[in-house]
Amino acid sequence: MGFLITARETPGKRSAGSLSWGGIDNTYFLDRSPARGGRVIMMQFLPFADTKALGVYDSFERGTYELLESLRHR
């Protein structure tokens, strides 16, 4: 099994060292760290890396980090 390893932090998204994976039907997995948990979003349509699918994935990733940050400050 192989993963993409993020080399540099992406503001509002993943930190350096995060693991991610993308599947053929626009299924995506991201693991920021064991303490922060993983995220999975599954769509089932082609082509892979469709612009709309990538937009949904970006919104999903940013939204989960915003939610986690808001919960940390409670």
XYZ file of N, CA and C in Angstrom:
222
model
N 0.849 -1.159 0.000
C 0.000 0.000 0.000
C 0.903 1.232 0.000
N 0.552 2.208 -0.754
C 1.350 3.425 -0.814
C 0.506 4.655 -0.534
N 1.138 5.685 -0.023
C 0.470 6.943 0.284
C 1.282 8.101 -0.262
N 0.615 9.214 -0.474
C 1.285 10.475 -0.751
C 1.636 11.066 0.605
N 2.866 11.487 0.799
C 3.280 12.121 2.046
C 3.439 13.612 1.775
N 2.693 14.427 2.507
C 2.746 15.875 2.329
C 4.060 16.404 2.896
N 4.846 17.078 2.064
C 6.163 17.571 2.480
C 6.067 18.879 3.270
N 5.150 19.760 2.863
C 5.010 21.068 3.528
C 3.564 21.283 3.943
N 3.394 21.992 5.048
C 2.042 22.293 5.527
C 1.272 23.099 4.495
N -0.010 22.808 4.359
C -0.901 23.574 3.504
C -1.844 24.343 4.413
N -1.746 25.670 4.477
C -2.581 26.447 5.399
C -4.070 26.130 5.233
N -4.738 25.906 6.358
C -6.162 25.593 6.342
C -6.469 24.161 5.981
N -5.421 23.395 5.731
C -5.600 22.004 5.344
C -4.609 21.146 6.116
N -3.924 20.283 5.427
C -3.078 19.277 6.085
C -1.707 19.794 6.491
N -1.135 19.131 7.493
C 0.196 19.487 7.979
C 1.250 18.605 7.309
N 2.486 19.028 7.409
C 3.591 18.241 6.858
C 3.595 16.862 7.521
N 3.866 15.849 6.735
C 3.893 14.486 7.245
C 2.562 13.765 7.132
N 1.506 14.470 6.706
C 0.201 13.834 6.528
C 0.259 12.825 5.394
N -0.526 11.769 5.536
C -0.626 10.743 4.502
C -1.958 10.899 3.789
N -1.966 10.707 2.472
C -3.230 10.746 1.733
C -3.177 9.742 0.587
N -4.364 9.440 0.069
C -4.493 8.451 -0.998
C -5.734 8.783 -1.802
N -5.683 8.580 -3.103
C -6.848 8.798 -3.967
C -7.116 7.564 -4.802
N -8.398 7.167 -4.885
C -8.800 5.994 -5.654
C -9.459 6.378 -6.969
N -9.556 5.433 -7.867
C -9.998 5.667 -9.239
C -11.375 6.316 -9.353
N -12.313 5.989 -8.482
C -13.665 6.557 -8.574
C -13.833 7.803 -7.715
N -12.749 8.564 -7.539
C -12.761 9.783 -6.736
C -13.071 9.482 -5.269
N -12.392 8.465 -4.751
C -12.434 8.162 -3.324
C -11.126 8.677 -2.733
N -11.202 9.362 -1.609
C -10.007 9.983 -1.036
C -9.904 9.690 0.452
N -8.681 9.486 0.905
C -8.379 9.205 2.301
C -7.277 10.160 2.732
N -7.386 10.677 3.937
C -6.368 11.578 4.487
C -6.180 11.256 5.951
N -4.938 11.122 6.382
C -4.621 10.889 7.785
C -3.629 11.951 8.209
N -4.100 12.884 9.009
C -3.226 13.979 9.444
C -2.232 13.491 10.480
N -2.699 12.720 11.441
C -1.844 12.115 12.457
C -2.728 11.181 13.269
N -2.138 10.217 13.944
C -2.973 9.308 14.742
C -3.848 10.038 15.760
N -3.330 11.112 16.346
C -4.096 11.844 17.361
C -5.248 12.637 16.751
N -5.082 13.079 15.516
C -6.098 13.929 14.876
C -7.097 13.130 14.047
N -6.803 11.858 13.811
C -7.742 11.014 13.078
C -7.656 11.176 11.575
N -8.385 10.333 10.892
C -8.385 10.340 9.429
C -9.710 10.848 8.888
N -9.727 11.101 7.613
C -10.931 11.522 6.910
C -11.067 10.690 5.655
N -12.286 10.338 5.325
C -12.553 9.576 4.108
C -13.750 10.213 3.429
N -13.640 10.443 2.132
C -14.781 10.888 1.337
C -14.824 9.987 0.113
N -15.996 9.460 -0.180
C -16.124 8.523 -1.293
C -17.199 9.003 -2.264
N -16.768 9.205 -3.480
C -17.693 9.527 -4.563
C -17.526 8.397 -5.569
N -18.496 8.177 -6.398
C -18.378 7.092 -7.358
C -18.723 7.564 -8.754
N -17.763 8.255 -9.347
C -17.920 8.634 -10.750
C -16.550 8.869 -11.362
N -16.509 8.796 -12.660
C -15.281 9.014 -13.417
C -15.448 10.293 -14.227
N -14.394 10.928 -14.651
C -12.997 10.500 -14.580
C -12.386 10.792 -13.211
N -11.296 10.093 -12.927
C -10.542 10.317 -11.701
C -10.023 11.744 -11.692
N -9.995 12.358 -10.521
C -9.512 13.734 -10.336
C -10.320 14.732 -11.146
N -11.613 14.453 -11.296
C -12.539 15.372 -11.947
C -12.508 16.712 -11.200
N -12.606 17.805 -11.914
C -12.510 19.130 -11.284
C -13.555 19.337 -10.196
N -14.773 18.901 -10.438
C -15.833 19.058 -9.431
C -15.543 18.182 -8.211
N -15.064 16.960 -8.433
C -14.727 16.065 -7.321
C -13.607 16.656 -6.481
N -12.597 17.226 -7.119
C -11.497 17.838 -6.381
C -11.973 19.058 -5.589
N -12.941 19.788 -6.126
C -13.513 20.919 -5.399
C -14.271 20.461 -4.161
N -15.032 19.371 -4.296
C -15.753 18.805 -3.150
C -14.754 18.320 -2.108
N -13.705 17.637 -2.555
C -12.676 17.124 -1.638
C -11.983 18.263 -0.893
N -11.649 19.338 -1.593
C -11.007 20.494 -0.968
C -11.931 21.111 0.088
N -13.203 21.300 -0.242
C -14.166 21.856 0.721
C -14.335 20.930 1.924
N -14.365 19.628 1.674
C -14.491 18.636 2.741
C -13.297 18.706 3.683
N -12.088 18.742 3.105
C -10.880 18.784 3.934
C -10.815 20.072 4.749
N -11.026 21.206 4.101
C -10.987 22.483 4.822
C -12.078 22.541 5.894
N -13.262 22.058 5.571
C -14.369 22.077 6.517
C -14.111 21.226 7.745
N -13.494 20.070 7.562
C -13.217 19.219 8.730
C -12.176 19.864 9.630
N -11.164 20.515 9.062
C -10.167 21.195 9.894
C -10.784 22.385 10.619
N -11.662 23.126 9.949
C -12.342 24.245 10.615
C -13.189 23.743 11.780
N -13.901 22.643 11.570
C -14.720 22.063 12.628
C -13.853 21.620 13.805
N -12.775 20.921 13.523
C -11.882 20.467 14.600
C -11.305 21.641 15.373
N -10.913 22.692 14.679
C -10.370 23.871 15.357
C -11.423 24.528 16.238
N -12.647 24.634 15.745
C -13.710 25.263 16.545
C -14.017 24.422 17.778
N -13.944 23.106 17.663
C -14.188 22.233 18.814
C -13.062 22.315 19.835
N -11.835 22.544 19.360
C -10.687 22.687 20.272
C -10.815 23.908 21.160
N -11.475 24.948 20.670
C -11.562 26.224 21.392
C -12.807 26.324 22.261
N -13.510 25.231 22.431
C -14.707 25.264 23.292
C -14.337 25.101 24.727
